[in-house]
XYZ file of C-alpha atoms in Angstrom:
675
model
C -115.466 103.895 168.482
C -114.368 107.209 167.004
C -117.546 107.404 164.944
C -119.752 106.872 167.984
C -117.717 109.234 170.148
C -118.667 112.001 167.739
C -122.400 111.427 167.709
C -123.064 115.088 168.508
C -120.876 116.598 165.791
C -122.850 119.493 164.257
C -125.982 118.330 166.086
C -127.940 120.410 168.584
C -130.140 118.214 170.752
C -132.305 119.960 173.348
C -135.594 119.764 175.192
C -137.653 122.904 175.457
C -140.344 123.657 178.059
C -142.260 126.814 178.892
C -142.020 128.059 182.467
C -144.576 130.090 184.377
C -143.141 133.619 184.562
C -144.019 133.867 188.257
C -141.827 130.838 188.882
C -138.804 131.769 186.769
C -136.815 133.363 189.612
C -136.581 130.113 191.583
C -136.490 127.598 188.728
C -132.705 127.136 188.554
C -132.467 126.695 192.331
C -135.162 124.019 192.305
C -133.645 122.295 189.272
C -130.275 122.104 191.024
C -131.917 120.600 194.104
C -133.698 118.012 191.972
C -130.466 117.171 190.149
C -128.561 116.684 193.417
C -131.273 114.366 194.719
C -131.086 112.355 191.504
C -127.283 112.412 191.617
C -127.133 110.889 195.092
C -129.333 107.971 194.021
C -127.567 107.489 190.679
C -124.062 107.684 192.145
C -124.822 105.013 194.739
C -125.553 102.526 191.950
C -122.226 103.028 190.164
C -119.405 100.498 190.723
C -117.182 100.955 193.766
C -114.196 101.334 191.429
C -115.868 104.460 190.042
C -116.349 105.834 193.562
C -112.618 105.431 194.245
C -111.658 107.701 191.358
C -114.655 110.036 191.096
C -116.010 111.753 194.185
C -119.682 112.601 194.524
C -118.854 116.243 195.257
C -117.329 116.658 191.811
C -120.768 116.300 190.214
C -122.999 118.293 192.562
C -124.907 121.182 191.016
C -123.279 124.347 192.346
C -125.423 127.452 192.015
C -122.362 129.669 192.493
C -121.315 128.562 188.991
C -124.484 129.809 187.340
C -123.683 132.202 184.483
C -125.956 134.988 183.281
C -125.519 136.447 179.816
C -127.481 138.807 177.621
C -127.927 137.444 174.117
C -128.949 139.446 171.067
C -129.875 137.371 168.040
C -130.705 138.553 164.525
C -132.131 136.076 162.019
C -131.508 136.911 158.375
C -133.574 135.828 155.419
C -134.733 137.061 152.043
C -137.656 139.525 152.061
C -140.001 136.591 151.335
C -138.483 134.191 153.922
C -137.233 131.817 151.242
C -134.470 130.336 153.415
C -136.959 129.353 156.090
C -139.647 128.249 153.631
C -137.447 126.129 151.366
C -134.833 124.779 153.773
C -136.446 125.091 157.224
C -133.208 126.814 158.115
C -132.260 129.761 160.250
C -129.280 132.022 159.496
C -128.315 133.853 162.674
C -125.843 136.366 164.053
C -125.507 136.335 167.851
C -123.701 138.639 170.239
C -123.143 137.824 173.908
C -122.424 139.979 176.927
C -119.867 137.378 178.076
C -117.888 136.768 174.891
C -116.482 139.350 172.450
C -117.197 139.164 168.751
C -120.103 137.678 166.846
C -121.201 134.088 166.332
C -122.590 133.154 162.930
C -124.854 130.084 162.856
C -126.834 128.163 160.277
C -129.412 125.683 161.652
C -131.405 123.075 159.763
C -134.337 121.192 161.157
C -133.598 117.473 161.257
C -136.167 114.887 160.149
C -137.576 114.678 163.687
C -136.553 118.189 164.662
C -139.737 118.994 166.542
C -141.803 116.366 168.370
C -143.189 117.190 171.764
C -140.410 118.867 173.725
C -137.586 117.493 171.569
C -135.804 119.929 169.271
C -132.981 118.524 167.170
C -131.115 120.584 164.600
C -128.132 120.201 162.356
C -126.093 123.321 162.962
C -122.801 124.923 161.987
C -121.236 127.672 164.113
C -118.248 129.980 163.725
C -117.105 132.978 165.731
C -115.481 136.104 164.324
C -113.713 138.772 166.338
C -114.546 141.681 164.058
C -117.891 143.455 163.822
C -120.252 141.537 161.541
C -123.601 143.103 160.716
C -124.593 140.844 157.803
C -123.873 137.104 157.455
C -120.861 136.201 155.341
C -121.509 132.722 153.997
C -117.983 132.444 152.597
C -116.777 132.057 156.194
C -118.289 128.586 156.404
C -116.084 125.695 155.335
C -116.561 124.493 151.759
C -119.376 121.975 151.445
C -121.132 122.973 154.667
C -124.002 124.750 152.938
C -126.197 123.138 150.264
C -125.366 124.600 146.831
C -129.028 125.547 146.386
C -128.928 127.653 149.550
C -125.735 129.400 148.455
C -127.314 130.187 145.092
C -130.436 131.504 146.813
C -128.448 133.949 148.950
C -126.552 135.155 145.888
C -129.764 135.834 143.992
C -131.657 137.578 146.813
C -130.848 140.257 149.337
C -130.380 139.128 152.933
C -132.009 141.331 155.551
C -132.463 141.125 159.308
C -136.037 139.848 159.647
C -136.392 138.744 163.264
C -134.745 139.312 166.623
C -134.776 137.242 169.788
C -133.265 139.161 172.667
C -133.175 137.503 176.065
C -131.229 136.946 179.247
C -129.948 133.397 179.645
C -129.290 131.960 183.105
C -127.354 128.750 182.591
C -125.407 126.018 184.317
C -123.417 123.063 182.995
C -124.163 119.781 184.794
C -122.471 116.411 184.465
C -124.317 113.173 185.068
C -121.550 110.745 186.092
C -120.790 107.990 183.585
C -123.456 109.349 181.271
C -123.657 112.820 179.714
C -122.890 116.502 180.215
C -125.725 118.925 179.589
C -126.654 122.564 179.991
C -129.805 123.768 181.705
C -130.674 127.307 180.609
C -133.540 129.593 181.529
C -134.284 132.175 178.808
C -136.323 135.304 179.543
C -136.901 138.045 176.980
C -138.766 138.819 173.788
C -139.250 137.651 170.237
C -139.473 140.610 167.863
C -140.968 140.284 164.395
C -141.407 143.747 162.949
C -144.018 145.458 165.100
C -145.000 142.166 166.754
C -143.564 140.841 169.981
C -144.012 137.699 172.045
C -142.557 136.923 175.478
C -139.873 134.293 176.055
C -139.857 132.378 179.332
C -138.607 128.879 178.759
C -136.076 126.329 179.886
C -133.789 124.481 177.493
C -131.885 121.350 178.465
C -129.220 120.785 175.822
C -127.065 117.702 175.470
C -123.458 118.924 175.292
C -121.319 115.776 175.328
C -121.527 112.027 175.866
C -119.150 110.240 178.228
C -116.852 107.981 176.209
C -116.764 105.344 178.952
C -120.552 105.247 178.846
C -120.445 104.610 175.107
C -117.736 101.955 175.508
C -119.726 100.169 178.193
C -123.064 100.182 176.409
C -122.332 100.234 172.700
C -123.919 97.091 171.344
C -126.260 96.565 174.287
C -128.291 99.745 174.761
C -126.575 102.303 172.520
C -126.525 102.101 168.747
C -126.808 105.717 167.658
C -127.690 109.183 168.914
C -131.384 108.285 169.120
C -130.597 105.829 171.918
C -128.539 108.372 173.866
C -131.183 111.032 173.358
C -133.856 108.625 174.543
C -132.041 108.134 177.874
C -131.246 111.828 178.183
C -134.905 112.760 177.739
C -135.844 110.281 180.473
C -133.379 111.997 182.832
C -134.751 115.454 182.007
C -138.306 114.216 182.505
C -137.460 112.822 185.944
C -135.846 116.091 186.992
C -138.687 118.263 185.712
C -141.305 116.082 187.384
C -139.530 116.715 190.684
C -139.237 120.437 189.974
C -142.909 120.771 189.053
C -144.102 118.904 192.112
C -145.594 116.119 190.004
C -145.306 112.439 190.900
C -142.580 110.657 188.935
C -144.351 107.312 189.226
C -147.741 106.023 190.225
C -146.537 102.831 191.857
C -147.601 103.975 195.307
C -151.105 102.782 196.169
C -152.362 106.198 197.185
C -151.209 107.761 193.937
C -152.660 104.860 192.000
C -156.001 105.356 193.694
C -155.886 109.082 192.911
C -155.603 108.052 189.279
C -158.660 105.863 189.795
C -156.792 102.574 189.976
C -157.750 99.499 191.914
C -155.942 96.191 192.277
C -157.796 93.101 191.171
C -157.100 89.482 190.261
C -157.877 88.408 186.729
C -159.074 85.063 185.484
C -155.501 83.791 185.339
C -154.959 84.541 189.024
C -152.656 87.450 188.230
C -152.794 90.678 190.214
C -153.442 93.566 187.847
C -154.104 97.265 188.054
C -157.248 98.870 186.753
C -156.700 102.450 185.617
C -159.908 104.418 185.396
C -159.489 108.163 184.776
C -162.893 108.768 186.294
C -161.859 107.455 189.702
C -162.957 104.629 191.933
C -166.264 106.221 192.980
C -168.786 106.144 190.128
C -171.880 106.914 192.165
C -172.275 110.543 191.158
C -174.923 111.367 188.586
C -173.665 113.684 185.868
C -175.169 115.078 182.722
C -174.460 115.708 179.108
C -175.115 118.951 177.298
C -174.011 122.505 176.788
C -174.103 123.276 180.508
C -171.245 120.842 181.131
C -168.433 123.327 180.666
C -170.237 126.087 182.506
C -170.533 123.909 185.572
C -167.169 122.182 185.560
C -164.589 124.336 183.805
C -164.112 126.367 186.956
C -161.469 123.757 187.724
C -159.222 125.742 185.409
C -159.513 128.826 187.565
C -157.821 129.530 190.929
C -161.123 128.879 192.646
C -161.138 125.258 191.503
C -160.855 123.998 195.059
C -164.418 125.136 195.674
C -165.904 122.669 193.170
C -168.412 120.519 194.994
C -168.121 116.721 194.997
C -171.715 116.317 193.813
C -172.430 117.713 190.352
C -175.823 117.631 188.686
C -177.437 119.524 185.857
C -180.216 119.029 183.352
C -179.436 118.430 179.723
C -181.448 120.044 176.972
C -183.659 116.970 176.967
C -183.606 116.521 180.701
C -181.925 113.094 180.475
C -179.072 112.069 182.720
C -176.197 109.633 182.557
C -175.521 107.673 185.703
C -171.830 107.399 186.459
C -172.427 104.009 188.002
C -173.094 102.698 184.498
C -170.050 104.266 182.889
C -167.656 101.544 183.930
C -168.698 99.877 180.689
C -167.943 102.875 178.517
C -164.166 102.670 178.162
C -161.540 99.979 178.063
C -157.977 99.335 177.009
C -157.849 95.664 177.750
C -156.711 92.738 175.655
C -159.622 90.866 177.211
C -162.172 93.664 176.996
C -163.516 92.936 173.534
C -165.318 89.888 172.274
C -164.362 88.591 168.851
C -166.924 87.529 166.318
C -166.473 84.472 164.141
C -165.288 86.732 161.347
C -162.539 88.163 163.531
C -164.153 91.589 163.848
C -164.699 93.044 167.270
C -168.351 93.477 168.109
C -169.330 97.066 168.761
C -171.116 98.298 171.843
C -171.799 101.803 173.025
C -173.352 103.078 176.182
C -176.849 104.308 175.465
C -178.365 107.465 176.869
C -179.584 105.377 179.769
C -176.114 104.043 180.445
C -176.658 100.534 179.060
C -173.938 98.589 177.277
C -173.218 95.131 176.042
C -171.842 92.925 178.819
C -168.091 92.817 179.109
C -167.487 95.658 176.698
C -166.100 99.158 177.148
C -165.450 102.304 175.139
C -163.936 105.709 175.832
C -161.789 106.484 178.866
C -163.508 104.136 181.235
C -162.674 101.332 183.625
C -159.787 99.351 182.244
C -159.829 95.617 182.542
C -156.429 94.068 183.374
C -153.845 95.496 180.981
C -150.955 93.256 181.955
C -150.147 90.962 184.771
C -147.277 91.883 187.047
C -144.362 92.051 184.671
C -141.620 90.162 186.448
C -139.317 89.874 183.446
C -140.054 93.338 182.003
C -141.079 91.986 178.632
C -144.075 94.290 178.568
C -146.610 91.510 178.334
C -146.920 90.413 181.953
C -146.801 86.934 183.406
C -150.508 86.244 183.008
C -151.155 87.079 179.346
C -149.604 85.194 176.471
C -148.737 86.785 173.168
C -151.418 84.610 171.576
C -154.073 86.061 173.860
C -152.934 89.599 173.143
C -152.708 89.087 169.392
C -156.173 87.479 169.355
C -157.792 90.424 171.093
C -159.358 93.581 169.754
C -160.032 96.900 171.379
C -163.068 98.846 170.274
C -163.977 102.409 171.166
C -167.380 103.918 171.631
C -168.279 106.794 169.341
C -171.157 107.911 171.511
C -170.722 111.637 172.186
C -173.048 111.495 175.166
C -170.843 108.946 176.894
C -167.775 110.954 175.905
C -169.191 114.148 177.412
C -170.020 112.347 180.625
C -166.515 110.968 180.809
C -165.034 114.426 180.262
C -167.130 115.785 183.100
C -166.072 113.007 185.398
C -162.371 113.449 184.578
C -162.568 117.150 185.377
C -164.491 116.449 188.584
C -161.980 113.817 189.696
C -159.094 116.264 189.204
C -160.939 118.938 191.183
C -161.445 116.527 194.068
C -157.762 115.554 193.922
C -156.930 119.263 194.200
C -158.891 119.483 197.422
C -156.882 116.731 199.094
C -153.494 117.504 197.507
C -153.424 120.955 195.842
C -151.152 121.281 192.847
C -148.056 123.379 193.078
C -149.379 126.442 191.320
C -146.068 128.221 190.799
C -143.897 125.342 189.639
C -145.818 124.027 186.690
C -144.113 123.328 183.373
C -145.533 123.453 179.838
C -144.453 122.283 176.395
C -142.825 124.652 173.918
C -143.267 122.918 170.565
C -141.819 125.687 168.341
C -138.359 127.156 168.075
C -137.916 130.885 168.669
C -137.385 131.449 164.943
C -140.538 129.584 163.956
C -142.534 131.624 166.460
C -141.116 134.828 164.995
C -142.001 133.833 161.417
C -145.542 132.842 162.408
C -146.060 136.028 164.403
C -145.013 138.178 161.455
C -147.266 136.240 159.089
C -150.259 136.358 161.425
C -150.068 140.099 162.040
C -149.389 140.828 158.382
C -152.693 139.111 157.598
C -154.465 140.759 160.563
C -153.140 144.321 160.523
C -156.271 145.802 162.100
C -156.543 143.183 164.832
C -155.282 144.394 168.252
C -152.120 142.681 169.457
C -153.872 141.485 172.624
C -157.291 140.839 171.157
C -159.791 138.535 172.807
C -159.503 134.938 171.479
C -163.053 135.223 170.091
C -162.090 138.214 167.921
C -162.238 137.040 164.286
C -158.855 136.506 162.664
C -157.654 135.741 159.166
C -155.906 132.355 159.319
C -154.111 130.577 156.512
C -153.261 126.913 156.151
C -150.817 127.656 153.330
C -149.029 130.319 155.395
C -148.864 128.030 158.404
C -151.029 130.077 160.778
C -153.618 127.297 160.966
C -153.342 123.532 160.756
C -155.004 121.685 157.900
C -157.366 119.746 160.140
C -158.984 117.901 157.255
C -155.584 116.582 156.169
C -154.958 114.962 159.547
C -158.494 113.606 159.826
C -158.187 112.130 156.345
C -154.876 110.458 157.248
C -156.567 108.629 160.130
C -159.572 107.704 158.010
C -157.406 106.508 155.117
C -155.461 104.240 157.442
C -158.594 102.638 158.839
C -159.852 101.959 155.313
C -156.712 100.064 154.313
C -157.396 96.390 153.740
C -154.166 95.151 155.326
C -152.227 98.088 156.805
C -148.518 97.497 157.279
C -146.322 98.615 160.150
C -144.815 101.203 157.794
C -148.268 102.661 157.122
C -149.161 102.589 160.824
C -145.907 104.374 161.660
C -146.483 107.018 158.972
C -150.037 107.649 160.224
C -148.922 107.999 163.843
C -146.165 110.411 162.839
C -148.690 112.450 160.857
C -150.977 112.669 163.891
C -148.062 113.670 166.135
C -147.026 116.352 163.656
C -150.569 117.707 163.660
C -150.730 117.757 167.444
C -147.354 119.503 167.731
C -148.379 122.195 165.260
C -151.888 122.645 166.674
C -150.555 123.008 170.224
C -147.780 125.376 169.136
C -150.174 127.628 167.206
C -152.658 127.695 170.084
C -149.929 128.694 172.536
C -148.537 131.377 170.227
C -151.549 132.925 168.460
C -154.298 131.902 170.841
C -157.526 132.460 168.905
C -160.593 130.390 169.657
C -160.226 128.733 166.273
C -156.789 127.470 167.307
C -158.211 126.064 170.546
C -161.044 124.379 168.659
C -158.685 122.936 166.030
C -156.596 121.402 168.814
C -159.704 120.031 170.525
C -161.078 118.519 167.310
C -157.736 116.977 166.366
C -157.337 115.515 169.843
C -160.841 114.059 169.799
C -160.227 112.286 166.491
C -156.761 111.207 167.631
C -158.242 109.657 170.769
C -160.714 107.715 168.673
C -157.873 106.550 166.457
C -155.738 105.550 169.439
C -158.463 103.404 170.957
C -160.062 102.038 167.820
C -157.540 101.909 164.988
C -157.161 98.926 162.727
C -154.304 96.684 163.805
C -151.473 96.600 161.321
C -150.999 93.443 159.341
C -147.881 91.326 159.669
C -146.628 89.615 156.548
C -145.098 86.161 156.429
C -141.724 87.881 156.140
C -142.400 89.762 159.368
C -143.394 86.533 161.063
C -140.203 84.862 159.846
C -138.190 87.695 161.379
C -140.094 87.235 164.643
C -139.253 83.548 164.597
C -135.569 84.245 164.013
C -135.573 86.771 166.839
C -137.085 84.172 169.148
C -134.358 81.741 168.191
C -131.660 84.244 169.161
C -131.271 84.034 172.961
C -130.078 87.643 173.055
C -133.149 88.957 171.241
C -136.036 86.768 172.338
C -137.644 89.616 174.299
C -137.541 91.887 171.266
C -139.904 89.646 169.340
C -142.479 89.811 172.118
C -142.194 93.575 172.333
C -142.569 94.078 168.604
C -145.926 92.416 168.018
C -148.588 94.752 166.710
C -150.837 94.420 169.722
C -148.033 95.622 171.982
C -147.733 98.799 169.929
C -151.451 99.366 170.298
C -151.470 98.723 174.026
C -148.589 101.126 174.526
C -150.406 103.841 172.578
C -153.707 103.247 174.314
C -152.370 103.236 177.851
C -150.337 106.418 177.464
C -153.096 108.240 175.614
C -155.569 107.275 178.322
C -153.185 108.326 181.084
C -151.857 111.636 179.733
C -153.722 112.888 176.653
C -157.354 112.121 177.451
C -157.561 114.213 180.654
C -156.003 117.190 178.856
C -158.544 116.854 176.070
C -161.334 116.597 178.623
C -160.383 119.817 180.371
C -159.873 121.657 177.084
C -163.268 120.528 175.789
C -164.943 121.557 179.047
C -163.248 124.974 178.998
C -164.412 125.642 175.450
C -168.005 124.896 176.473
C -167.919 127.435 179.296
C -170.051 130.328 178.079
C -169.640 132.297 181.290
C -165.841 132.462 181.323
C -164.419 132.200 177.783
C -161.096 130.460 177.372
C -158.365 133.096 177.173
C -154.807 132.504 176.033
C -153.492 132.831 179.588
C -156.016 130.312 180.900
C -155.150 127.976 178.040
C -151.468 128.214 178.964
C -152.366 127.507 182.584
C -154.283 124.428 181.467
C -151.288 123.231 179.444
C -149.012 123.741 182.437
C -151.153 122.153 185.121
C -153.231 119.290 183.761
C -152.868 115.839 185.336
C -151.047 116.726 188.547
C -148.571 119.005 186.722
C -147.226 116.086 184.710
C -149.147 116.359 181.427
C -146.561 118.339 179.464
C -143.621 116.276 180.685
C -145.132 112.812 180.407
C -146.945 113.447 177.127
C -143.689 114.733 175.611
C -141.844 111.632 176.761
C -144.615 109.385 175.447
C -144.530 111.068 172.034
C -140.774 110.695 171.712
C -140.803 107.086 172.859
C -143.645 106.220 170.509
C -141.832 107.651 167.488
C -138.660 105.791 168.497
C -140.517 102.496 168.917
C -142.406 102.665 165.657
C -139.443 103.742 163.553
C -137.156 101.113 165.076
C -139.733 98.358 164.726
C -140.282 99.202 161.091
C -136.532 99.414 160.542
C -135.843 96.041 162.129
C -138.661 94.340 160.253
C -137.994 95.949 156.887
C -134.254 96.672 156.766
C -131.688 94.165 155.457
C -130.063 92.188 158.244
C -126.508 93.413 157.732
C -123.574 93.603 160.100
C -125.130 96.427 162.158
C -128.527 94.747 162.449
C -127.960 93.007 165.768
C -126.420 96.088 167.402
C -129.510 98.069 166.474
C -131.815 95.251 167.577
C -130.120 94.937 170.989
C -130.376 98.667 171.647
C -133.999 98.674 170.523
C -134.840 95.763 172.806
C -133.360 97.582 175.799
C -135.250 100.801 175.168
C -138.555 99.099 174.411
C -138.197 97.278 177.719
C -137.550 100.615 179.447
C -140.649 102.130 177.839
C -142.792 99.263 179.060
C -141.208 99.526 182.511
C -142.633 103.049 182.694
C -146.105 101.621 182.177
C -145.486 98.958 184.796
C -144.543 101.632 187.307
C -147.939 103.152 186.678
C -150.076 100.040 186.847
C -148.261 97.424 188.921
C -148.049 97.570 192.677
């Protein structure tokens, strides 16, 4: 137990979100209110014996205990940033208005140190009482620093390269029988030479894990820190959804209908939900062409509520796409595709007149039944067998005309939802993919290469960008990774996992660069990567399962404790999980971004891009997409580990925890689609 009780030793685990500056003053108050609402519900489910010894009042968020401190941080590196470049490390001196002395810190990015909102670092801290103006690496305990890093600092001068100075408003909160964490709102500036960038973000950092929680769940839902972090991120997501005014689930019929869902009975007599991002009413006629963004991207502006329900325009050729025909343009259903005798899914795309092969669908359209009502939470539903799911194929439509029409309809549907239930404009939350240090390094690099470019230049102003310096993503690299995977004869789960992680890395970097540097090229890179990623998500080749994998599945089925895990691990389940979440959270964001970039009358500025990132999909895009990304990485890595790793003494503990968390991930989907 002692090993597991120290899961957080030298580990910093936090979730980082950007906050609208106009909302910062009331964020902590609203977060405390959301926490107390969650606390009341959570506490009521704890055993009565816990209630007898732990009062509810002990855990309530108390705003009178909020602390405010001014923090000055200097990051040291060699003149050429060799510490950051070679070790992805930050060497920092920090002074606080609340504590005397100086804190010296070295941080290393962990293997998954930056996915979505998750930021995990290996760090070592020490505090000295005397004045310290330059790091003294001899103060760290022997063996803490890699020998190569020590040698580097001995061979090169260390200078103060970057500063992050901000005011931190923070509060420690304890979730009973779970974890203790800090919520902190940071407001200030990043300084990189003559370059500055504002800081307005919230960090939720895991401080400690309750030992009773570990004792109770070790071997059932907790194996390592990843499992604890997974549950902590779910808690933070729930709280932020409440703070931002976004729905935390779509189980309610009215919310489901706003998402375009409709209940239906499938051929097996099972009630299922149909999720159609376009909405239930497909009778509007909409067009394709360059005028699309000009007509519809006003939904990004404050005047979005004035968008009219009926939208028509002429394309360059004068042709139109009837929305009534687009129900056949997009599916995520195990039953949506027909299988040829060779086992390859037949392809069908909506034509310019809206025609399609019967029973087929492509991008973002009406979804045939995904799962039946999932009474046992195995993720497959009561109406669909694993054989049916494994025998199915999901094909996407590469027709850009259909894709444009879908984008238009998604934007229109969101505008109409705004009219009936306006979003909370001041409480929206966005992702912050990069650490403060990484933002400082990129700022310095960008302005070094663009010395004559104004600091607040228009996004369309040409800029010198460099893949090697990190100021632009290597789009071709990510596109090639997806293409290479689809050309594999028999892709394995390991190759599928590696490809997904590559795509996620590209998305994280593209989004971070767009938010920080904000040129049109960054916006277009993000759009193009998202478009290809969507095609991959809906039309990738299913990974192949070897006879060894199948033997492991059989053994899992024979173990009464792990029978559900086998069902959750099949390749088709991975694909369905990806496809549903991408359709629900990523596709609408892509649609609005693509529409905004087509708007010739109101070019996409950095501030409008940030507003898009903070408000898409009923304020929940940033939060839910971040949770999806983290859960996907967890699922894929654990599945590969369980299938490929030797079945030693720890194997079953890991398998049990994985089974629990995969079930929880699928339960999130069921909340969205099942009434």
